[in-house]
XYZ file of C-alpha atoms in Angstrom:
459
model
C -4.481 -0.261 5.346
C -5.532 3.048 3.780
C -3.699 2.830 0.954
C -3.006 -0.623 -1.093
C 0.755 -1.781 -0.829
C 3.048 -1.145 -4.379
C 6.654 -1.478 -4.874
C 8.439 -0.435 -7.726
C 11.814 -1.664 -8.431
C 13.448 -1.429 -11.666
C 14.900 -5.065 -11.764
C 12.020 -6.637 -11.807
C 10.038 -7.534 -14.721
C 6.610 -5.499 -15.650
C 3.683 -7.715 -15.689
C 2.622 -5.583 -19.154
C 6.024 -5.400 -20.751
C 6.848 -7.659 -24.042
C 8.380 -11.299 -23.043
C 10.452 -13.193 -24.920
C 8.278 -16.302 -24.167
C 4.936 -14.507 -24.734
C 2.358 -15.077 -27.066
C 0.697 -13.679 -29.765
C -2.399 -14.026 -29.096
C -5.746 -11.880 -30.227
C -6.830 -9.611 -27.499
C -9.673 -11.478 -25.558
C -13.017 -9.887 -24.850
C -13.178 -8.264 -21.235
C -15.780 -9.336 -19.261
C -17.802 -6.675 -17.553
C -19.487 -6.226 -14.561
C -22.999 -5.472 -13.989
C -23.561 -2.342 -12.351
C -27.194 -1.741 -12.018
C -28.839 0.621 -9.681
C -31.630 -0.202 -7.209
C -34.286 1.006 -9.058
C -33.189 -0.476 -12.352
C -33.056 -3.878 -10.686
C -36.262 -4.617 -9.111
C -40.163 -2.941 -10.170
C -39.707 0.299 -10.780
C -43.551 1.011 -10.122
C -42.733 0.661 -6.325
C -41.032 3.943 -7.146
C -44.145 6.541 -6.919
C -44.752 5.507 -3.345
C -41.146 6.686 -1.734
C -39.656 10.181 -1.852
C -36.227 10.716 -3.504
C -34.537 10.780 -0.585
C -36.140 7.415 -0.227
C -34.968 6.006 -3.199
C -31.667 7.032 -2.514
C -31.180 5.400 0.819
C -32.536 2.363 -1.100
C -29.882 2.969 -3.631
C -27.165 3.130 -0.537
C -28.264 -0.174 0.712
C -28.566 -2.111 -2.465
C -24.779 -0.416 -3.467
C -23.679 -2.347 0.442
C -25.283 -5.154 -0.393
C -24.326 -5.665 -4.361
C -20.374 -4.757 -3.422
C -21.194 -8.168 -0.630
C -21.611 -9.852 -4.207
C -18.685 -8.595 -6.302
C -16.413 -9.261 -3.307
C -17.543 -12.654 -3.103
C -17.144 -13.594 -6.157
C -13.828 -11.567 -7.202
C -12.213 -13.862 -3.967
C -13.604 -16.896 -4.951
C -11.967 -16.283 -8.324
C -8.572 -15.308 -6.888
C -8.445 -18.683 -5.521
C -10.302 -21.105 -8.118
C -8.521 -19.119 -11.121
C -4.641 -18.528 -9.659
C -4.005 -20.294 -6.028
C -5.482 -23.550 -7.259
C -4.282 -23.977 -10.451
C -0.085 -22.555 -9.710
C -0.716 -25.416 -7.172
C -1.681 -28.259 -9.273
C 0.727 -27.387 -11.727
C 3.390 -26.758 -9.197
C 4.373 -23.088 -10.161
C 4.854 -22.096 -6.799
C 4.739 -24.203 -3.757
C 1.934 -24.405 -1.183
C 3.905 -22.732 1.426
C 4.979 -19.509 -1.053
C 0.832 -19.750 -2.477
C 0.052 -19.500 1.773
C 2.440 -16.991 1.831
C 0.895 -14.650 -0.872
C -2.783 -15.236 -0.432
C -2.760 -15.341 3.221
C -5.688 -15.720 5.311
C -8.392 -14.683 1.933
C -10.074 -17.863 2.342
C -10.898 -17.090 5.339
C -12.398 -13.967 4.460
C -15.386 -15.380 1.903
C -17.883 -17.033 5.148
C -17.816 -13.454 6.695
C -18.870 -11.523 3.761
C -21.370 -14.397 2.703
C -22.873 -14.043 6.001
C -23.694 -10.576 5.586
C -25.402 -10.996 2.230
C -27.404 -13.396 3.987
C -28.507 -11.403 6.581
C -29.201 -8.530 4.187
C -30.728 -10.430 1.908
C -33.073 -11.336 4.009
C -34.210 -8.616 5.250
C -35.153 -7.147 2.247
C -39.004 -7.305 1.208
C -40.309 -8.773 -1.900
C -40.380 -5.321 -3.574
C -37.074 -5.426 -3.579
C -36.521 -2.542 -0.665
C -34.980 -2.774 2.950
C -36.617 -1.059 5.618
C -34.022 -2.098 8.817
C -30.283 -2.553 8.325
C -28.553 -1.080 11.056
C -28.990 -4.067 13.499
C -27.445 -6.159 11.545
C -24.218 -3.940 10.168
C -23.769 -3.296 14.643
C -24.041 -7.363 15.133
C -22.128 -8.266 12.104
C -19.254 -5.541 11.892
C -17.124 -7.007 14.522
C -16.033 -10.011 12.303
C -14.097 -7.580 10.302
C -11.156 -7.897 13.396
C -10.555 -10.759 11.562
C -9.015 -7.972 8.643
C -5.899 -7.842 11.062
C -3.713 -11.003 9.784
C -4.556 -10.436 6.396
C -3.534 -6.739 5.617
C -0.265 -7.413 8.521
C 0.543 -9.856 5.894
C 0.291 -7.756 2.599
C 3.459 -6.197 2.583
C 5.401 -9.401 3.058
C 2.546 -11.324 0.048
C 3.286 -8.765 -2.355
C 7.113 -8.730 -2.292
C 7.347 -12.307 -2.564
C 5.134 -11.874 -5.481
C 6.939 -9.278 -7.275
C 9.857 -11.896 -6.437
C 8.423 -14.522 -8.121
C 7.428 -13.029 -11.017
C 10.928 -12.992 -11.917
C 10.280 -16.467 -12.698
C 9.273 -18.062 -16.551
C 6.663 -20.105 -15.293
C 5.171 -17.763 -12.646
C 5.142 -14.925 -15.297
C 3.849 -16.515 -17.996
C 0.706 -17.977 -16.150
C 0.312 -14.284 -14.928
C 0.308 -13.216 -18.353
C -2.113 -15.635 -19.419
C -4.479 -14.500 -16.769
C -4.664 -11.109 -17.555
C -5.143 -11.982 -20.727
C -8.506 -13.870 -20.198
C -11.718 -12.011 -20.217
C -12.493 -13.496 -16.719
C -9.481 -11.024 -15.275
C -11.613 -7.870 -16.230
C -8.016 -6.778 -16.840
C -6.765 -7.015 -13.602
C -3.213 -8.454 -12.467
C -3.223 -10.939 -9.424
C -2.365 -8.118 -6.889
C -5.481 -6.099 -7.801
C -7.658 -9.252 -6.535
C -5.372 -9.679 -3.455
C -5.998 -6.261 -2.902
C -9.589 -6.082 -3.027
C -10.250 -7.413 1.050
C -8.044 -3.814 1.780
C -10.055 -1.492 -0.534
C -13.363 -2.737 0.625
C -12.725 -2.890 4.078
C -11.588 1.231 4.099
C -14.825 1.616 1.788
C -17.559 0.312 4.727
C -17.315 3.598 6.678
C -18.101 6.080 3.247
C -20.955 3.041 2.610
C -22.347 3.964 5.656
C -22.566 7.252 5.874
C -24.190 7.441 2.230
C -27.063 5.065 3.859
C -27.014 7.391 7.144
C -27.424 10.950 5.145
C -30.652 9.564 3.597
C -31.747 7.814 6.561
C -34.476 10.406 8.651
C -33.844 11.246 12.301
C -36.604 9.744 13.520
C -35.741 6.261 11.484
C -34.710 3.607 14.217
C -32.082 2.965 11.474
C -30.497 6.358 12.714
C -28.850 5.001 16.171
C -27.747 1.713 15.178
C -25.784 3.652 11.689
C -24.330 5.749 14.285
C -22.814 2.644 16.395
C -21.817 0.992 13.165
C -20.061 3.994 11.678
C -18.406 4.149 15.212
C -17.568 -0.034 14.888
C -15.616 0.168 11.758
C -13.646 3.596 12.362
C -12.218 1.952 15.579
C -11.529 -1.483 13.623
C -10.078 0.501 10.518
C -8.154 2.301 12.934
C -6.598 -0.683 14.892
C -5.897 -2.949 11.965
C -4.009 0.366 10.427
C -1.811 0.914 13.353
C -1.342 -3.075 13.147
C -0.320 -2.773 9.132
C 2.055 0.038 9.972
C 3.535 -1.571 12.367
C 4.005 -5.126 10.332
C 5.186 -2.746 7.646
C 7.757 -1.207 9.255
C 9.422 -4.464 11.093
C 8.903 -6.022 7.258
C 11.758 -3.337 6.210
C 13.568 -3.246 9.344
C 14.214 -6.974 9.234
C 15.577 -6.363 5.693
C 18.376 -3.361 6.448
C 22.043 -4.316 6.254
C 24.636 -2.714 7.763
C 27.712 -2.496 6.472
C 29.494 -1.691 9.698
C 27.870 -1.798 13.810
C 28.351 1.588 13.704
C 25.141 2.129 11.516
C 22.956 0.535 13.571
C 21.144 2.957 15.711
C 18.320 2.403 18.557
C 15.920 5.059 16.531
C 15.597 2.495 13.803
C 15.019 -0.812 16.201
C 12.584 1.194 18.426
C 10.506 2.414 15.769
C 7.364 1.142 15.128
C 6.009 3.159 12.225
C 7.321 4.045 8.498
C 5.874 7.171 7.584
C 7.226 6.828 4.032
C 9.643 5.509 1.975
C 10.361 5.101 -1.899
C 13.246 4.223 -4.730
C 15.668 7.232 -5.510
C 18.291 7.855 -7.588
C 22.056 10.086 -6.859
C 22.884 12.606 -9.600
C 25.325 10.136 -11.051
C 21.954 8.211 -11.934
C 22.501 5.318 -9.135
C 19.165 3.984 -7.140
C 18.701 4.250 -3.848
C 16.311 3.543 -1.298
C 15.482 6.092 1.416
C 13.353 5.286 4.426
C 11.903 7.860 6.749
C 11.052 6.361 10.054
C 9.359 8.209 13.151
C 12.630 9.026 14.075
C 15.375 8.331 11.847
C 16.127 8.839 8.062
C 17.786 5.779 6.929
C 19.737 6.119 3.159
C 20.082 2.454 1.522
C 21.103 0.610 -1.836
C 18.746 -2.347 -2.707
C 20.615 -5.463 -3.389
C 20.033 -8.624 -3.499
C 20.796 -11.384 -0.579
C 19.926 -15.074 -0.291
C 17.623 -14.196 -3.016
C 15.896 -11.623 -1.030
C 15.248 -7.943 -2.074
C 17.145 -5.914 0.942
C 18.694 -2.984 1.733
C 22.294 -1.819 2.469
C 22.950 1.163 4.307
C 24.586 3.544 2.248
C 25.111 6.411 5.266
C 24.987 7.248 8.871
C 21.328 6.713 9.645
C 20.752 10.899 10.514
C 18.215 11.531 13.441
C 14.727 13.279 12.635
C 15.107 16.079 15.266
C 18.745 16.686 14.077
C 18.117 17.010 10.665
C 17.878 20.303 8.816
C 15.567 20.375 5.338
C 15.173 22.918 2.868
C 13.108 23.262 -0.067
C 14.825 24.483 -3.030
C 13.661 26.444 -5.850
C 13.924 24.532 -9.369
C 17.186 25.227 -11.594
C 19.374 25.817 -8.223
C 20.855 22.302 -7.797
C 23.953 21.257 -10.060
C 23.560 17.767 -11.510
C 26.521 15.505 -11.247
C 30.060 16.612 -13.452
C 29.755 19.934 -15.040
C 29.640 18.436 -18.564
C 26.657 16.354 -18.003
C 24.604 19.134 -15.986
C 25.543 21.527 -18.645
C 23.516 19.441 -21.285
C 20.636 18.212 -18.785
C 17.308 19.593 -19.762
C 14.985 21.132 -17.561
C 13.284 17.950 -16.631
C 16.964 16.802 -14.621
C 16.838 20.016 -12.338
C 13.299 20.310 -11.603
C 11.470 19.301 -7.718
C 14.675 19.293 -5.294
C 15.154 19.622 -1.611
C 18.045 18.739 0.397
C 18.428 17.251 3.709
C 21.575 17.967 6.230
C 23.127 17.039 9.607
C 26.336 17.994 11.516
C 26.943 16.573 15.099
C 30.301 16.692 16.018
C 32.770 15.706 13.209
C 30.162 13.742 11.239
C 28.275 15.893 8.647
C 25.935 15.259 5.858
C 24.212 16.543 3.035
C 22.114 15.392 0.694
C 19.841 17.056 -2.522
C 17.366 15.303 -3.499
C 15.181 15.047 -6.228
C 11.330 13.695 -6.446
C 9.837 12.275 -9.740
C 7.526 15.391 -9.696
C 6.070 18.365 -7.853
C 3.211 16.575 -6.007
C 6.086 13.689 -4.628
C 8.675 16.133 -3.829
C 5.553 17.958 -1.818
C 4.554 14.556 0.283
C 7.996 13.935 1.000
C 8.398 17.574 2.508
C 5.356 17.214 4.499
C 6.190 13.675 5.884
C 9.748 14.978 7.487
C 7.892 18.101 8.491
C 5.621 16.317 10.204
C 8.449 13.901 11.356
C 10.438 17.122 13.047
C 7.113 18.477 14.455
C 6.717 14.717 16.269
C 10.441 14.893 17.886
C 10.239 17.847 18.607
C 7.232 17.703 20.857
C 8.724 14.775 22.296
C 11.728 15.847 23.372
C 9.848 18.955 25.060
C 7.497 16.582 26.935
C 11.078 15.193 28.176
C 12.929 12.800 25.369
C 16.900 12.536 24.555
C 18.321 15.146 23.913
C 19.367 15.734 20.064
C 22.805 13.901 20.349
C 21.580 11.401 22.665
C 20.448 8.525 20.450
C 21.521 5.202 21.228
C 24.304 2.802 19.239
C 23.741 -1.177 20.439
C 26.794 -2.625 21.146
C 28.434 -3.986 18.435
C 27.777 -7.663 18.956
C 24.272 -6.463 17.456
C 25.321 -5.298 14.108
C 25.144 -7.063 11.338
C 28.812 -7.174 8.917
C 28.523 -7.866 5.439
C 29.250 -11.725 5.013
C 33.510 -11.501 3.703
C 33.452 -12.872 -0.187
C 29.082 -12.001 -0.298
C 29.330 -10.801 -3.579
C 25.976 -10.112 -3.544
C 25.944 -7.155 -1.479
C 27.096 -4.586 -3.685
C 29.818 -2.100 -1.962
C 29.055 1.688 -2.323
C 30.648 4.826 -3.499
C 30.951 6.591 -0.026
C 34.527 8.705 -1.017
C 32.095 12.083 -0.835
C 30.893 12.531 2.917
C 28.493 15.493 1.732
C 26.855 13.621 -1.738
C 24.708 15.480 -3.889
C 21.501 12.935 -4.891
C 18.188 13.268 -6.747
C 15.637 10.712 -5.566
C 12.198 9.360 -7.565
C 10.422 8.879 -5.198
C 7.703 5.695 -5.500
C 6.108 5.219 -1.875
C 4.548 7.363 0.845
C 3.053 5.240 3.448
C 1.969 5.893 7.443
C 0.708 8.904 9.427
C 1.100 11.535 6.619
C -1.735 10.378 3.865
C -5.309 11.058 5.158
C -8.131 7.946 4.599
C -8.811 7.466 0.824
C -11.436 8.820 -0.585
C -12.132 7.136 -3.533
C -14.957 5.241 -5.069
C -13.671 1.493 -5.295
C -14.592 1.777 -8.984
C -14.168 -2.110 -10.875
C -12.259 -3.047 -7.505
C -10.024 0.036 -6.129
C -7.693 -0.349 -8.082
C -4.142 0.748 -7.026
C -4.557 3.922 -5.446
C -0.871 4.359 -4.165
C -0.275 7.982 -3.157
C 2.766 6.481 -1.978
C 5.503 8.490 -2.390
């Protein structure tokens, strides 16, 4: 919940790339928001009677109570401008429109009501003397966060999916295109619930660090700040764990063999992103609390998923090293002898032997500061199994295989599911990473700016 949710896949269409059906159309004026201060909004006389720091918790409240507004009315929009009308003109069905927006509707009374309340406790001079009653007594609606962020993940696939479509595409197009958007796809107002919702406790704290000790605001800020850590907290752990069934329910395995009791027991993805071998072949690689998982995406039943392409290699097994840029050899000598510098640049390499199975695998991150979160998420990764098999886990070989009445075979004549190369056992890769997600990023700490707009540090 931290973080907004972004995929990037190659085979699907960019919602700003050229269209053979699009139109040429003059650019439409953007419409702007508003964004007035406190004391630019009501009398400014009032001004000579508070001290700066004053002003500035006034300016903290008014900021709480003005983003109330924007939210409002940027998910009112979302539905009025795009759920209603792909209804009524049938470009996606209800249950795919439920699907995607989720529970936002029932998001709007809950924010209304705290405008409300905030509204009317402010005095005809525009200032607010008392607002930490009412953030303790209100902030416990925001449990109702849960469904909706559980559900992102699953929302913004099927969108990505169905932007594959003319008609869905198109109206997306025409959208953005209209000053109302601000310039801002669907996803960004689907996204807005998430970004404000991580934004409440750096809201408060602004309004708490101008509000005096001896204010009987100071307690109840305290108990709020408190209110929506734990709830942020919760609905995270919640997300992560939605996420990470979301991807599990989506691996294929091309034999029973692959399917390991580290990847159905896990409960957390602590990242994951698109990759690509030294041959220039994607690839998908998933780092779970406890397993490394290598996949292909393909397609199946019209669904984006993703086929193992190796042994899924254990955490606490698994051996990585950083290497230095320049000593990895890109695929065939002819090619890597007219790569440019570019092609050779932010590698590290993952191994594992146990027994007669062995792997190894370089890989390569789209730059410096990916290749850096990756190393830090398996770090951290090792650091968690070890300490757990101290405190008494399996040992390192002693991972679980289900029987194989569990797996799941590759459907005979699915063509589909695209076989892979697997003639090397020890493959050389390079890997763009596109997605970091779980334990290893820290809360954002970002001003929401028009809306928080994608902030993916995903790897």
């Amino acid at each position: 919940v931290q973080r907004s949710i972004s995929f990037r896949s190659e085979s699907r269409p960019d919602l700003l790339s050229p269209r053979p059906w699009a139109r040429n159309v003059p650019p439409a004026s953007t419409k702007r928001r508003d964004s007035k201060l406190w004391s630019e909004t009501f009398d400014v006389c009032v001004n000579h009677m508070l001290t700066a720091k004053e002003i500035k918790r006034q300016e903290a409240i008014f900021e709480l109570s003005k983003g109330e507004e924007d939210l409002i009315e940027d998910l009112k929009l979302a539905k009025k401008a795009y759920h209603d009308p792909m209804l009524k003109l049938s470009i996606m069905t209800e249950q795919e429109l439920n699907q995607i927006f989720g529970t936002l509707d029932s998001l709007i009374p809950l924010h209304e009501d705290l405008l409300r309340r905030l509204q009317e406790v402010r005095k005809p001079d525009g200032s607010t003397e008392h607002v930490g009653h009412i953030l303790v007594g209100w902030l416990p609606c925001l449990n109702a966060y849960d469904s909706y962020c559980s559900n992102q993940v699953a929302a913004k696939a099927l969108l990505d999916h169905k932007k594959q479509d003319h008609r869905v595409q198109d109206f997306l197009q025409r959208c953005l295109e209209s000053p109302f958007s601000r310039k801002l796809d669907l996803w960004n107002f689907l996204d807005i619930p998430r970004s404000r919702l991580v934004k409440y406790p750096l809201l408060l704290r602004e309004i708490l660090r101008h509000t005096p000790n001896d204010h009987p605001d100071q307690q109840h800020l305290e108990e709020a700040i408190n209110i929506i850590q734990g709830i942020v907290a919760e609905i995270n752990i919640k997300t992560g764990e939605s996420e990470c069934q979301y991807y599990k329910e989506r691996l294929i395995y091309l034999e029973e063999g692959q399917r390991d009791s580290l990847i159905d027991n896990s409960r957390a993805l602590c990242c994951h992103g698109e990759l690509k071998n030294n041959r220039g072949v994607k690839l998908h690689v998933f780092l779970f609390e406890e397993v490394l998982v290598i996949t292909r995406a393909v397609t199946h039943n019209e669904q984006l998923c993703y086929q193992l392409y190796r042994q899924p290699i254990p955490v606490r097994d698994l051996v990585l090293e950083d290497l230095q840029d320049g000593e990895v050899r890109l695929g065939g000598s002819i090619r890597g002898a007219f790569s440019n510098n570019e092609r050779i640049k932010n590698f590290f390499r993952v191994s594992f032997k146990s027994g007669s199975q062995s792997q190894t695998h370089s890989l390569q991150a789209n730059d410096s500061f990916n290749k850096q979160q990756w190393l830090n998420c398996i770090r951290q990764a090792k650091g968690k199994a070890a300490c757990a098999g101290q405190a008494g886990g399996l040992p390192s070989e002693g991972h679980l295989l289900l029987p194989p009445a569990q797996g799941r075979r590759v459907p005979p004549g699915d063509t589909s599911l695209e076989l892979m190369d697997q003639s090397d056992c020890d493959s050389d890769w390079s890997m763009d990473t596109s997605e970091v997600s779980g334990d290893c990023e820290r809360m954002e700490q970002t001003n929401s700016g028009e809306h928080d707009k994608q902030i993916e540090t995903n790897v």
